[in-house]
Structure formats: C-alpha cells, structure tokens
Amino acid sequence: MDKKPRRYYSNATIAALMTLARGGCYWPDCKVPTIRLINGNPRLDLEIAHIRAFEEGGKRFDPTRSARERNSFDNLVLLCNPHHEEVDGPDSDKYPVEVLLGWKRTREADGLEALAGLGELTKAELSEMIAAVQSQLVDRIGPALDEFAKTAPELASLLKAVMKELADPRVHGFGISQDGINMLHKSARTFANLEDSANRLAEAADSLKNLEDGADILADAADSLVNLGDNARILWRAADKTLKAAESLENLPDNAKILSGAANNALKAAETLTHTRF
C-alpha cells in the first residue's frame, strides 16, 4: 500500500523562508511580523503557505509536480492567517500561481542577491571578512572616542568597552555580548537628548557672556535700595499731591479758563526773563 505524501519542510527550507521573508508576511505591504513575543516567549506569527497546493484538489494544484517539489522552498511563502485564508479561500482565482510567485520574488530579491554574493565561501573565509569589516569600524571610531573622552569620559569609556569586543570577533566572538548591548543602550539613551542639551548649553554660555555687566547693574540697584526708606517718604508726598490734583480736575470745565489765563501769564513771564538774560 502506497504511503500518503505528507507535508515536510527541511530545516534549511524553514531557515531560508524566515531569513528571506525580511521579518514579515509575503502579502504586499502587510505588517504582520514573522515572530511575536507572547509572555516573553517567541512564537511564529506566520503560516507556511503553498503556492501550488500540496494536496490534489487544493488551490493551484499542479499534478506534474512531485510531493518533494510541492514541499520545496520554491513553492512556499509565509503568510499571516487572514491572508493565507484569503489566497486559499473562495476568491482564490484572484491569486493565481503567477501572482504568488511575483510576491515571492519581490520579497526575497534583496536577500537572494546578498546570498549570491557569498558564493562558495568557507566558514573560515567568512570569518575573515567579518573580522576585517569590524576592524575597519574600530579604526574609524577610535580617534573620535579619544576626542569625546575629553568632554564625556564616562560615556567614552562605555563605548570603548564595546569597541574592544568588536576589535577581533575571532577572539571575542561575532556580534556584541549582552553586557555590550546594555552599555550601548545606556549610551544611546544618554545621546538621545545630546542635541537639545547642547543648545541649552549654548544659550547659557551666551547669557554668561554678559554676567559682568549684569553684576554691575545689580550692584547699582542694590545701592539704590539702601536709600529706599528716604525715597518712600518722597514718593508718599508726591502721591498725596497727585491725589489733590486729581480732586481739582473734577471741576475741570470751571478750571479750564483759570488754567488758560495762568498759561498766558506764564508765557509772558518767560519772554520777559529771556529778554532780561540776553
């Protein structure tokens, strides 16, 4: 009795899908991620979908393909549940093989080009390439950190520790350790507001430029305050006179004629004084 074909995906096929999916559903513009954390545990958030149905009678089934070919990487995409049901549902005619293959080519294009560039590299050769790149990074950042240490020694120290891990990945391993990541995170949070802080410092510096002049003004004001008691009496007397003048203004229509006459007399007196002096 022949065994019924079963769905089977090699580890390499699953790894290729997860890598080339670039983190999400193959449906154009879908934002559902490949992995989702639930209670701190990673869960696969997408489903493996067949471009050509695995079983006879399924959507887009191709009888010329073997079970192995139907399970192969070339015939698979990753879809979120709603989009998987859509392409295999009542409206499946809208999604022929050509459409799904187009989605696959578009999503995987960048990753496939990168993989093609690796050719037949051995693990040792790949290690050498990564080490060289990380070494160049350290060489470029090192001098900048020395300058930065003059103004922010603690942050520079943290970043230098991370640089040591990157200096030779063949010794420390590829990537950055958890401690290194934590240090980078702390530095990044500090740097986040660096531009705003610099602006505030610049404004403060501008203000301090005039500190000496400001001090002189404050000193003059302090001297004036010493005689505040005497000035208070003068101000009180002036206020009293002003009040009386205001009371007189209540009868302004009657006083207008008197003020006009007084003004004329004052003008004549001023002219007389001018002739007398000259």
One Martini backbone bead per residue (centre of mass of N, CA, C, O) as a GRO file, in nm:
protein
  278
    1MET     BB    1   0.094   0.038   0.024
    2ASP     BB    2   0.072   0.360  -0.024
    3LYS     BB    3   0.196   0.645   0.089
    4LYS     BB    4   0.103   0.934   0.210
    5PRO     BB    5   0.174   1.235   0.160
    6ARG     BB    6   0.370   1.476   0.335
    7ARG     BB    7   0.441   1.736   0.521
    8TYR     BB    8   0.776   1.875   0.455
    9TYR     BB    9   1.040   2.069   0.622
   10SER     BB   10   1.332   2.173   0.617
   11ASN     BB   11   1.552   2.355   0.791
   12ALA     BB   12   1.652   2.516   0.546
   13THR     BB   13   1.376   2.612   0.446
   14ILE     BB   14   1.290   2.764   0.701
   15ALA     BB   15   1.536   2.950   0.716
   16ALA     BB   16   1.493   3.086   0.441
   17LEU     BB   17   1.216   3.206   0.494
   18MET     BB   18   1.288   3.372   0.750
   19THR     BB   19   1.510   3.541   0.611
   20LEU     BB   20   1.367   3.636   0.328
   21ALA     BB   21   1.109   3.777   0.459
   22ARG     BB   22   1.200   4.025   0.635
   23GLY     BB   23   0.986   3.991   0.895
   24GLY     BB   24   0.727   3.907   0.696
   25CYS     BB   25   0.469   3.905   0.514
   26TYR     BB   26   0.423   3.851   0.163
   27TRP     BB   27   0.217   4.043   0.158
   28PRO     BB   28   0.169   4.336   0.040
   29ASP     BB   29   0.216   4.558   0.310
   30CYS     BB   30   0.241   4.368   0.535
   31LYS     BB   31   0.296   4.390   0.911
   32VAL     BB   32   0.327   4.108   0.991
   33PRO     BB   33   0.525   3.930   1.184
   34THR     BB   34   0.711   3.651   1.219
   35ILE     BB   35   0.754   3.736   1.522
   36ARG     BB   36   0.611   3.680   1.854
   37LEU     BB   37   0.566   3.788   2.182
   38ILE     BB   38   0.466   3.558   2.452
   39ASN     BB   39   0.550   3.589   2.759
   40GLY     BB   40   0.859   3.611   2.635
   41ASN     BB   41   0.788   3.419   2.390
   42PRO     BB   42   0.856   3.294   2.090
   43ARG     BB   43   0.635   3.321   1.800
   44LEU     BB   44   0.492   3.209   1.525
   45ASP     BB   45   0.297   3.439   1.306
   46LEU     BB   46   0.320   3.243   1.063
   47GLU     BB   47   0.244   3.068   0.755
   48ILE     BB   48   0.282   2.799   0.555
   49ALA     BB   49   0.253   2.843   0.203
   50HIS     BB   50   0.119   2.732  -0.100
   51ILE     BB   51   0.127   2.795  -0.426
   52ARG     BB   52   0.102   2.493  -0.476
   53ALA     BB   53  -0.074   2.257  -0.388
   54PHE     BB   54  -0.023   1.969  -0.210
   55GLU     BB   55  -0.310   1.874  -0.264
   56GLU     BB   56  -0.544   1.732  -0.421
   57GLY     BB   57  -0.781   1.998  -0.483
   58GLY     BB   58  -0.626   2.229  -0.444
   59LYS     BB   59  -0.493   2.525  -0.477
   60ARG     BB   60  -0.301   2.519  -0.757
   61PHE     BB   61  -0.268   2.241  -0.857
   62ASP     BB   62   0.019   2.026  -0.966
   63PRO     BB   63   0.059   1.711  -1.108
   64THR     BB   64   0.370   1.742  -1.210
   65ARG     BB   65   0.437   1.746  -0.912
   66SER     BB   66   0.598   1.651  -0.655
   67ALA     BB   67   0.607   1.631  -0.319
   68ARG     BB   68   0.886   1.758  -0.296
   69GLU     BB   69   0.825   2.012  -0.470
   70ARG     BB   70   0.579   2.110  -0.295
   71ASN     BB   71   0.792   2.134  -0.034
   72SER     BB   72   0.957   2.343  -0.152
   73PHE     BB   73   1.085   2.655  -0.147
   74ASP     BB   74   0.967   2.750  -0.433
   75ASN     BB   75   0.650   2.679  -0.305
   76LEU     BB   76   0.697   2.900  -0.071
   77VAL     BB   77   0.533   3.093   0.189
   78LEU     BB   78   0.459   3.367   0.409
   79LEU     BB   79   0.154   3.389   0.607
   80CYS     BB   80  -0.096   3.515   0.738
   81ASN     BB   81  -0.396   3.399   0.819
   82PRO     BB   82  -0.582   3.591   0.651
   83HIS     BB   83  -0.411   3.559   0.382
   84HIS     BB   84  -0.425   3.255   0.359
   85GLU     BB   85  -0.738   3.241   0.339
   86GLU     BB   86  -0.762   3.419   0.088
   87VAL     BB   87  -0.587   3.251  -0.127
   88ASP     BB   88  -0.769   2.974  -0.036
   89GLY     BB   89  -1.039   3.082  -0.101
   90PRO     BB   90  -1.308   3.186  -0.289
   91ASP     BB   91  -1.082   3.411  -0.417
   92SER     BB   92  -0.835   3.246  -0.553
   93ASP     BB   93  -0.842   3.352  -0.854
   94LYS     BB   94  -0.682   3.622  -0.776
   95TYR     BB   95  -0.435   3.394  -0.697
   96PRO     BB   96  -0.222   3.298  -0.885
   97VAL     BB   97   0.084   3.178  -0.935
   98GLU     BB   98   0.207   3.443  -1.050
   99VAL     BB   99   0.142   3.622  -0.808
  100LEU     BB  100   0.294   3.462  -0.584
  101LEU     BB  101   0.569   3.469  -0.727
  102GLY     BB  102   0.593   3.775  -0.720
  103TRP     BB  103   0.602   3.806  -0.415
  104LYS     BB  104   0.852   3.631  -0.373
  105ARG     BB  105   1.054   3.791  -0.543
  106THR     BB  106   1.025   4.064  -0.401
  107ARG     BB  107   1.094   3.974  -0.106
  108GLU     BB  108   1.380   3.802  -0.186
  109ALA     BB  109   1.580   3.967  -0.358
  110ASP     BB  110   1.788   4.093  -0.160
  111GLY     BB  111   1.876   3.829  -0.020
  112LEU     BB  112   1.971   3.672  -0.275
  113GLU     BB  113   2.195   3.867  -0.357
  114ALA     BB  114   2.362   3.833  -0.101
  115LEU     BB  115   2.403   3.525  -0.125
  116ALA     BB  116   2.535   3.523  -0.407
  117GLY     BB  117   2.797   3.682  -0.308
  118LEU     BB  118   2.920   3.438  -0.138
  119GLY     BB  119   2.910   3.170  -0.263
  120GLU     BB  120   3.189   2.947  -0.162
  121LEU     BB  121   3.224   3.013   0.123
  122THR     BB  122   3.385   2.971   0.400
  123LYS     BB  123   3.390   3.002   0.730
  124ALA     BB  124   3.673   3.128   0.745
  125GLU     BB  125   3.632   3.348   0.527
  126LEU     BB  126   3.393   3.486   0.664
  127SER     BB  127   3.542   3.560   0.924
  128GLU     BB  128   3.753   3.743   0.790
  129MET     BB  129   3.555   3.950   0.674
  130ILE     BB  130   3.424   4.040   0.940
  131ALA     BB  131   3.683   4.122   1.086
  132ALA     BB  132   3.765   4.347   0.887
  133VAL     BB  133   3.517   4.527   0.921
  134GLN     BB  134   3.536   4.568   1.232
  135SER     BB  135   3.821   4.691   1.226
  136GLN     BB  136   3.745   4.944   1.062
  137LEU     BB  137   3.547   5.055   1.267
  138VAL     BB  138   3.748   5.094   1.498
  139ASP     BB  139   3.946   5.285   1.347
  140ARG     BB  140   3.729   5.515   1.305
  141ILE     BB  141   3.628   5.554   1.614
  142GLY     BB  142   3.867   5.592   1.805
  143PRO     BB  143   3.945   5.900   1.770
  144ALA     BB  144   3.666   6.007   1.852
  145LEU     BB  145   3.674   5.898   2.145
  146ASP     BB  146   3.915   6.063   2.242
  147GLU     BB  147   3.770   6.336   2.214
  148PHE     BB  148   3.514   6.265   2.383
  149ALA     BB  149   3.664   6.215   2.660
  150LYS     BB  150   3.704   6.522   2.733
  151THR     BB  151   3.373   6.561   2.792
  152ALA     BB  152   3.284   6.224   2.816
  153PRO     BB  153   3.429   5.980   2.984
  154GLU     BB  154   3.209   5.768   3.053
  155LEU     BB  155   3.095   5.718   2.769
  156ALA     BB  156   3.363   5.650   2.635
  157SER     BB  157   3.417   5.398   2.806
  158LEU     BB  158   3.177   5.233   2.712
  159LEU     BB  159   3.245   5.234   2.405
  160LYS     BB  160   3.526   5.104   2.431
  161ALA     BB  161   3.426   4.832   2.534
  162VAL     BB  162   3.277   4.761   2.274
  163MET     BB  163   3.520   4.785   2.080
  164LYS     BB  164   3.675   4.544   2.197
  165GLU     BB  165   3.469   4.331   2.098
  166LEU     BB  166   3.510   4.417   1.785
  167ALA     BB  167   3.813   4.399   1.717
  168ASP     BB  168   3.801   4.056   1.753
  169PRO     BB  169   3.579   3.806   1.677
  170ARG     BB  170   3.771   3.554   1.706
  171VAL     BB  171   3.786   3.604   2.021
  172HIS     BB  172   3.483   3.727   2.112
  173GLY     BB  173   3.308   3.708   1.881
  174PHE     BB  174   3.026   3.762   1.725
  175GLY     BB  175   2.935   4.056   1.794
  176ILE     BB  176   2.750   4.131   2.097
  177SER     BB  177   2.717   4.131   2.407
  178GLN     BB  178   2.502   4.185   2.657
  179ASP     BB  179   2.676   4.400   2.794
  180GLY     BB  180   2.723   4.567   2.539
  181ILE     BB  181   2.428   4.631   2.486
  182ASN     BB  182   2.374   4.779   2.752
  183MET     BB  183   2.582   5.003   2.702
  184LEU     BB  184   2.461   5.109   2.441
  185HIS     BB  185   2.186   5.181   2.556
  186LYS     BB  186   2.284   5.390   2.758
  187SER     BB  187   2.422   5.574   2.551
  188ALA     BB  188   2.180   5.628   2.368
  189ARG     BB  189   2.004   5.769   2.583
  190THR     BB  190   2.205   6.000   2.631
  191PHE     BB  191   2.226   6.096   2.325
  192ALA     BB  192   1.930   6.171   2.251
  193ASN     BB  193   1.968   6.479   2.408
  194LEU     BB  194   2.227   6.626   2.305
  195GLU     BB  195   2.126   6.856   2.126
  196ASP     BB  196   1.952   6.999   2.335
  197SER     BB  197   2.181   7.040   2.541
  198ALA     BB  198   2.363   7.210   2.360
  199ASN     BB  199   2.167   7.444   2.327
  200ARG     BB  200   2.146   7.517   2.624
  201LEU     BB  201   2.449   7.575   2.664
  202ALA     BB  202   2.468   7.802   2.458
  203GLU     BB  203   2.266   7.991   2.597
  204ALA     BB  204   2.419   8.007   2.864
  205ALA     BB  205   2.679   8.125   2.749
  206ASP     BB  206   2.557   8.386   2.644
  207SER     BB  207   2.462   8.485   2.921
  208LEU     BB  208   2.753   8.484   3.061
  209LYS     BB  209   2.886   8.710   2.897
  210ASN     BB  210   2.693   8.932   3.073
  211LEU     BB  211   2.758   8.905   3.379
  212GLU     BB  212   2.920   9.159   3.450
  213ASP     BB  213   2.706   9.367   3.372
  214GLY     BB  214   2.487   9.250   3.555
  215ALA     BB  215   2.637   9.305   3.820
  216ASP     BB  216   2.640   9.612   3.799
  217ILE     BB  217   2.336   9.651   3.798
  218LEU     BB  218   2.287   9.518   4.073
  219ALA     BB  219   2.458   9.714   4.237
  220ASP     BB  220   2.296   9.968   4.175
  221ALA     BB  221   2.032   9.863   4.291
  222ALA     BB  222   2.137   9.824   4.579
  223ASP     BB  223   2.207  10.119   4.636
  224SER     BB  224   1.916  10.222   4.603
  225LEU     BB  225   1.792  10.046   4.838
  226VAL     BB  226   1.923  10.185   5.079
  227ASN     BB  227   1.722  10.456   5.024
  228LEU     BB  228   1.421  10.364   5.048
  229GLY     BB  229   1.310  10.518   5.291
  230ASP     BB  230   1.335  10.809   5.176
  231ASN     BB  231   1.183  10.757   4.907
  232ALA     BB  232   0.909  10.686   5.031
  233ARG     BB  233   0.842  10.970   5.131
  234ILE     BB  234   0.851  11.115   4.860
  235LEU     BB  235   0.633  10.939   4.725
  236TRP     BB  236   0.406  11.008   4.922
  237ARG     BB  237   0.395  11.311   4.863
  238ALA     BB  238   0.340  11.288   4.559
  239ALA     BB  239   0.075  11.131   4.588
  240ASP     BB  240  -0.078  11.349   4.744
  241LYS     BB  241  -0.065  11.564   4.522
  242THR     BB  242  -0.205  11.400   4.304
  243LEU     BB  243  -0.473  11.370   4.446
  244LYS     BB  244  -0.539  11.671   4.457
  245ALA     BB  245  -0.532  11.714   4.151
  246ALA     BB  246  -0.763  11.519   4.089
  247GLU     BB  247  -0.979  11.675   4.247
  248SER     BB  248  -0.960  11.933   4.071
  249LEU     BB  249  -1.048  11.790   3.792
  250GLU     BB  250  -1.354  11.769   3.848
  251ASN     BB  251  -1.354  12.103   3.768
  252LEU     BB  252  -1.248  12.153   3.475
  253PRO     BB  253  -1.436  12.356   3.329
  254ASP     BB  254  -1.379  12.588   3.537
  255ASN     BB  255  -1.051  12.565   3.524
  256ALA     BB  256  -0.976  12.624   3.229
  257LYS     BB  257  -0.969  12.935   3.233
  258ILE     BB  258  -0.758  12.961   3.453
  259LEU     BB  259  -0.532  12.798   3.304
  260SER     BB  260  -0.517  12.981   3.055
  261GLY     BB  261  -0.434  13.238   3.200
  262ALA     BB  262  -0.181  13.121   3.336
  263ALA     BB  263  -0.035  13.048   3.073
  264ASN     BB  264  -0.009  13.336   2.959
  265ASN     BB  265   0.150  13.455   3.195
  266ALA     BB  266   0.390  13.253   3.172
  267LEU     BB  267   0.478  13.334   2.888
  268LYS     BB  268   0.541  13.631   2.947
  269ALA     BB  269   0.751  13.576   3.166
  270ALA     BB  270   0.950  13.419   2.985
  271GLU     BB  271   1.007  13.653   2.787
  272THR     BB  272   1.118  13.852   2.995
  273LEU     BB  273   1.360  13.668   3.088
  274THR     BB  274   1.501  13.657   2.817
  275HIS     BB  275   1.561  13.963   2.785
  276THR     BB  276   1.717  13.994   3.050
  277ARG     BB  277   1.957  13.782   2.986
  278PHE     BB  278   2.018  13.919   2.673
   0.00000   0.00000   0.00000
